[in-house]
Amino acid sequence: GSKQSAGQPRSPCWSCGGMHYSSDCNFKEHVCRDCGKKGHKEGYCSCFSGKPAGKKKYGAKKTKATKVVAVHNVSRGRKYAEVQINNVPVRLQVDSASDITIITDQMWKQIGKPKAGPPSCKAVTASGEPLGLASEFWCDVTIQGVSKRGLCRVAVPGINLFVLGTDWMDNFGLWDVPISSFCSKVCSQPQHSLDVGQLQAKYTDVFTSRMGLCTKTKVKLSLRGNPKPVFRPKRPVAYSMEGAVEEELQRLTNIGVLKPV
């Protein structure tokens, strides 16, 4: 077997954490199941560099984590929370299926364009489609009078997404309180109190029970070739129904749907 180094090292082995020299480590040929690299034990990926830490020149490239963001149809009644980001009030859609909190590029400008860096994670929708993130920044967040620091992501311009995700919900302990206590149900379209009676009086032609008639354009049907009219006798109607049929034909004639020939 290989010759063991004499004595005990002053610091643990960076490949496995054992009190021996790295040259004597049993994990030199081991392939890590976490990162797929050879030469260290699981859990020591960031410690292992293939040479002593004092001579390490460049750090290993970090892999961005992938976060899931569920995109819902806002047209149906959704829940929104009143939040302050850096003392600027904003309204975020509460989404317990989203791993992260995201605001639009326009909202980032609204709160004063706080200094932001490149995103530390990638985002995908619930269906697996990539979701563009422009940046992220740390900010002061206030919900229900409680203020904490939170990491906020900014979507690329053109993506209209502003959600309060589970990261902030965990940070503020919102799982332990009724959702109605910190958010309200709103619709995508503003609600207006309309007087239906006034509308019916103003647009009588729209609200009439008569069949509508298009007067803006004329419809022309073009027949193929040189067709000839074909005579078809009327359908036989039971004697007891003749009155109802005649009444309906007269009604359609009166409103211009049918024309006698």
Short mmCIF file of C-alpha atoms in Angstrom, two decimals:
data_model
loop_
_atom_site.label_atom_id
_atom_site.label_comp_id
_atom_site.label_asym_id
_atom_site.label_seq_id
_atom_site.Cartn_x
_atom_site.Cartn_y
_atom_site.Cartn_z
CA GLY A 1 0.00 0.00 0.00
CA SER A 2 0.96 3.67 -0.08
CA LYS A 3 3.27 5.03 2.56
CA GLN A 4 1.48 7.04 5.29
CA SER A 5 2.83 10.51 6.15
CA ALA A 6 4.39 10.80 9.60
CA GLY A 7 2.71 12.82 12.38
CA GLN A 8 -0.63 14.58 12.46
CA PRO A 9 -1.49 17.70 10.39
CA ARG A 10 -2.37 21.01 12.04
CA SER A 11 -5.69 21.25 10.16
CA PRO A 12 -8.22 18.70 8.89
CA CYS A 13 -8.06 17.30 5.38
CA TRP A 14 -9.95 19.58 2.97
CA SER A 15 -11.15 16.54 1.00
CA CYS A 16 -13.04 14.78 3.79
CA GLY A 17 -12.52 16.59 7.12
CA GLY A 18 -10.42 13.81 8.65
CA MET A 19 -7.28 14.51 10.74
CA HIS A 20 -4.74 13.33 8.18
CA TYR A 21 -2.74 14.74 5.31
CA SER A 22 -4.58 15.09 1.99
CA SER A 23 -2.02 12.79 0.37
CA ASP A 24 -3.19 10.01 2.71
CA CYS A 25 -6.93 10.62 2.14
CA ASN A 26 -9.02 7.61 1.16
CA PHE A 27 -11.27 9.86 -0.95
CA LYS A 28 -8.60 10.76 -3.54
CA GLU A 29 -10.26 8.49 -6.12
CA HIS A 30 -13.82 9.03 -4.88
CA VAL A 31 -16.35 10.70 -7.23
CA CYS A 32 -18.59 13.13 -5.35
CA ARG A 33 -22.31 12.50 -5.83
CA ASP A 34 -23.08 16.19 -5.25
CA CYS A 35 -20.94 17.85 -7.91
CA GLY A 36 -19.65 14.89 -9.93
CA LYS A 37 -15.98 15.79 -9.38
CA LYS A 38 -13.29 13.38 -8.25
CA GLY A 39 -11.13 13.67 -5.14
CA HIS A 40 -13.36 14.62 -2.20
CA LYS A 41 -16.22 13.49 0.01
CA GLU A 42 -19.83 14.64 -0.36
CA GLY A 43 -20.32 17.96 1.43
CA TYR A 44 -16.75 19.18 0.82
CA CYS A 45 -17.24 20.52 -2.72
CA SER A 46 -16.45 24.13 -1.79
CA CYS A 47 -13.39 23.12 0.26
CA PHE A 48 -11.72 20.97 -2.39
CA SER A 49 -9.66 22.66 -5.09
CA GLY A 50 -7.08 20.06 -6.04
CA LYS A 51 -4.30 22.00 -4.28
CA PRO A 52 -3.84 23.69 -0.88
CA ALA A 53 -6.09 26.66 -0.13
CA GLY A 54 -3.07 28.98 0.26
CA LYS A 55 -2.19 28.49 -3.39
CA LYS A 56 -5.76 28.71 -4.65
CA LYS A 57 -6.00 31.43 -7.26
CA TYR A 58 -9.46 31.15 -8.69
CA GLY A 59 -12.68 30.01 -7.02
CA ALA A 60 -14.90 27.36 -8.50
CA LYS A 61 -17.70 28.71 -10.68
CA LYS A 62 -20.97 28.66 -8.78
CA THR A 63 -24.00 27.04 -10.37
CA LYS A 64 -27.14 29.14 -10.29
CA ALA A 65 -30.10 27.57 -8.56
CA THR A 66 -33.36 27.34 -10.48
CA LYS A 67 -36.46 28.83 -8.85
CA VAL A 68 -40.04 28.13 -9.91
CA VAL A 69 -42.42 31.02 -10.45
CA ALA A 70 -46.07 30.17 -11.01
CA VAL A 71 -47.74 32.53 -13.44
CA HIS A 72 -51.49 32.84 -12.85
CA ASN A 73 -54.30 34.49 -14.75
CA VAL A 74 -54.82 37.82 -13.04
CA SER A 75 -58.18 38.34 -14.74
CA ARG A 76 -59.82 36.25 -12.06
CA GLY A 77 -59.98 37.59 -8.53
CA ARG A 78 -56.49 37.37 -7.03
CA LYS A 79 -55.09 38.20 -3.61
CA TYR A 80 -52.84 41.24 -3.24
CA ALA A 81 -50.74 42.46 -0.32
CA GLU A 82 -49.89 46.06 0.47
CA VAL A 83 -46.10 46.16 0.90
CA GLN A 84 -43.52 48.89 1.39
CA ILE A 85 -40.19 48.46 -0.39
CA ASN A 86 -37.63 51.03 0.77
CA ASN A 87 -40.54 53.03 2.23
CA VAL A 88 -42.37 53.13 -1.12
CA PRO A 89 -45.85 51.50 -1.03
CA VAL A 90 -46.45 48.87 -3.72
CA ARG A 91 -49.01 46.13 -4.24
CA LEU A 92 -47.79 42.58 -4.88
CA GLN A 93 -49.81 39.55 -5.92
CA VAL A 94 -49.62 36.85 -3.24
CA ASP A 95 -48.48 33.62 -4.89
CA SER A 96 -47.71 30.67 -2.62
CA ALA A 97 -46.57 28.68 -5.66
CA SER A 98 -43.70 31.07 -6.42
CA ASP A 99 -40.33 30.43 -4.79
CA ILE A 100 -39.16 34.03 -5.13
CA THR A 101 -40.50 37.58 -4.98
CA ILE A 102 -40.38 39.45 -8.29
CA ILE A 103 -41.29 42.98 -9.35
CA THR A 104 -41.46 44.58 -12.77
CA ASP A 105 -38.77 46.81 -14.22
CA GLN A 106 -41.25 49.70 -14.02
CA MET A 107 -41.86 49.06 -10.30
CA TRP A 108 -38.09 48.97 -9.68
CA LYS A 109 -37.89 52.45 -11.24
CA GLN A 110 -40.88 53.55 -9.15
CA ILE A 111 -39.06 52.77 -5.88
CA GLY A 112 -36.03 54.80 -6.93
CA LYS A 113 -33.88 52.36 -8.93
CA PRO A 114 -32.03 50.90 -5.92
CA LYS A 115 -28.59 49.50 -6.67
CA ALA A 116 -28.98 45.99 -8.05
CA GLY A 117 -26.67 43.20 -9.13
CA PRO A 118 -26.97 40.25 -11.50
CA PRO A 119 -29.51 37.58 -10.47
CA SER A 120 -28.10 34.74 -8.36
CA CYS A 121 -30.68 32.27 -9.64
CA LYS A 122 -32.57 31.30 -12.76
CA ALA A 123 -36.36 31.34 -12.87
CA VAL A 124 -38.79 29.12 -14.76
CA THR A 125 -42.55 29.06 -14.91
CA ALA A 126 -44.60 26.21 -13.49
CA SER A 127 -44.63 24.66 -16.98
CA GLY A 128 -40.82 24.81 -17.24
CA GLU A 129 -40.57 27.81 -19.56
CA PRO A 130 -37.64 30.16 -18.78
CA LEU A 131 -38.53 33.44 -17.09
CA GLY A 132 -36.15 36.34 -17.64
CA LEU A 133 -34.65 38.03 -14.58
CA ALA A 134 -32.79 41.31 -15.08
CA SER A 135 -31.31 41.81 -11.60
CA GLU A 136 -31.82 41.48 -7.86
CA PHE A 137 -31.32 43.74 -4.84
CA TRP A 138 -31.60 43.74 -1.06
CA CYS A 139 -34.18 46.13 0.32
CA ASP A 140 -36.09 47.16 3.43
CA VAL A 141 -39.50 45.47 3.36
CA THR A 142 -42.46 46.39 5.55
CA ILE A 143 -45.58 44.24 5.83
CA GLN A 144 -48.26 44.94 8.45
CA GLY A 145 -45.93 47.30 10.30
CA VAL A 146 -43.11 44.73 10.53
CA SER A 147 -39.86 45.67 8.74
CA LYS A 148 -37.17 43.23 7.61
CA ARG A 149 -34.50 42.91 4.94
CA GLY A 150 -35.52 40.98 1.86
CA LEU A 151 -34.06 39.94 -1.48
CA CYS A 152 -36.14 41.15 -4.42
CA ARG A 153 -35.77 40.08 -8.04
CA VAL A 154 -36.53 42.30 -11.04
CA ALA A 155 -38.04 40.84 -14.21
CA VAL A 156 -36.70 41.83 -17.61
CA PRO A 157 -38.57 44.71 -19.30
CA GLY A 158 -41.74 43.52 -20.95
CA ILE A 159 -42.67 40.91 -18.32
CA ASN A 160 -45.60 42.17 -16.24
CA LEU A 161 -44.98 40.14 -13.10
CA PHE A 162 -45.11 41.38 -9.51
CA VAL A 163 -45.51 38.54 -7.03
CA LEU A 164 -44.88 38.09 -3.32
CA GLY A 165 -43.33 34.63 -3.16
CA THR A 166 -42.72 32.08 -0.44
CA ASP A 167 -39.29 33.56 0.37
CA TRP A 168 -40.88 36.70 1.84
CA MET A 169 -43.81 34.75 3.25
CA ASP A 170 -41.33 32.61 5.19
CA ASN A 171 -39.32 35.65 6.27
CA PHE A 172 -42.39 37.40 7.71
CA GLY A 173 -44.10 34.27 9.06
CA LEU A 174 -47.19 34.86 6.93
CA TRP A 175 -48.03 31.15 6.88
CA ASP A 176 -49.13 31.42 10.52
CA VAL A 177 -51.71 34.18 9.99
CA PRO A 178 -54.96 34.22 7.96
CA ILE A 179 -54.27 35.33 4.40
CA SER A 180 -57.16 37.82 4.63
CA SER A 181 -55.32 39.68 7.40
CA PHE A 182 -52.55 40.97 5.12
CA CYS A 183 -54.08 40.98 1.64
CA SER A 184 -57.28 41.79 -0.16
CA LYS A 185 -59.10 40.31 -3.12
CA VAL A 186 -59.18 42.52 -6.17
CA CYS A 187 -59.89 42.11 -9.85
CA SER A 188 -57.72 43.04 -12.79
CA GLN A 189 -60.34 45.49 -14.03
CA PRO A 190 -61.30 48.47 -11.80
CA GLN A 191 -64.78 48.31 -10.38
CA HIS A 192 -67.11 51.20 -11.21
CA SER A 193 -70.54 51.87 -9.82
CA LEU A 194 -72.69 52.11 -12.96
CA ASP A 195 -76.34 53.09 -13.13
CA VAL A 196 -77.79 50.44 -15.43
CA GLY A 197 -81.00 52.41 -15.80
CA GLN A 198 -79.09 55.40 -17.20
CA LEU A 199 -77.29 53.18 -19.69
CA GLN A 200 -80.54 51.58 -20.83
CA ALA A 201 -82.10 55.01 -21.32
CA LYS A 202 -79.07 56.35 -23.21
CA TYR A 203 -78.58 53.32 -25.50
CA THR A 204 -82.14 52.15 -26.10
CA ASP A 205 -81.28 50.46 -29.40
CA VAL A 206 -78.70 48.27 -27.69
CA PHE A 207 -80.99 47.11 -24.90
CA THR A 208 -84.12 46.54 -27.02
CA SER A 209 -85.55 43.03 -27.28
CA ARG A 210 -85.74 43.32 -31.06
CA MET A 211 -83.21 41.60 -33.27
CA GLY A 212 -80.27 43.81 -34.14
CA LEU A 213 -79.56 45.05 -37.64
CA CYS A 214 -76.12 45.86 -39.00
CA THR A 215 -76.20 49.17 -40.87
CA LYS A 216 -72.46 49.81 -41.16
CA THR A 217 -71.83 47.50 -44.10
CA LYS A 218 -73.59 45.27 -46.60
CA VAL A 219 -73.05 41.56 -46.93
CA LYS A 220 -72.83 40.08 -50.41
CA LEU A 221 -72.97 36.35 -51.06
CA SER A 222 -71.27 35.19 -54.26
CA LEU A 223 -72.55 31.92 -55.71
CA ARG A 224 -70.31 29.60 -57.69
CA GLY A 225 -71.11 28.99 -61.34
CA ASN A 226 -74.62 29.69 -62.64
CA PRO A 227 -76.95 28.06 -60.12
CA LYS A 228 -80.68 27.81 -60.76
CA PRO A 229 -83.31 28.16 -58.05
CA VAL A 230 -84.90 24.89 -57.00
CA PHE A 231 -88.48 24.68 -55.83
CA ARG A 232 -89.01 23.01 -52.48
CA PRO A 233 -92.50 22.55 -51.09
CA LYS A 234 -93.15 23.71 -47.57
CA ARG A 235 -92.76 21.22 -44.80
CA PRO A 236 -95.96 19.66 -43.56
CA VAL A 237 -97.06 21.12 -40.23
CA ALA A 238 -99.53 19.62 -37.83
CA TYR A 239 -102.87 21.42 -37.87
CA SER A 240 -102.55 22.28 -34.19
CA MET A 241 -99.22 24.07 -34.85
CA GLU A 242 -100.23 26.11 -37.89
CA GLY A 243 -101.20 29.13 -35.84
CA ALA A 244 -97.88 29.23 -33.94
CA VAL A 245 -95.87 28.81 -37.15
CA GLU A 246 -97.78 31.58 -38.94
CA GLU A 247 -97.27 33.87 -35.96
CA GLU A 248 -93.49 33.24 -35.92
CA LEU A 249 -93.19 33.76 -39.70
CA GLN A 250 -95.06 37.05 -39.38
CA ARG A 251 -92.77 38.15 -36.53
CA LEU A 252 -89.64 37.41 -38.59
CA THR A 253 -91.15 39.28 -41.53
CA ASN A 254 -91.93 42.31 -39.39
CA ILE A 255 -88.34 42.63 -38.13
CA GLY A 256 -86.87 42.18 -41.61
CA VAL A 257 -85.39 38.71 -41.24
CA LEU A 258 -87.72 37.19 -43.85
CA LYS A 259 -89.05 38.81 -47.00
CA PRO A 260 -92.10 37.55 -48.94
CA VAL A 261 -91.40 36.46 -52.54
#
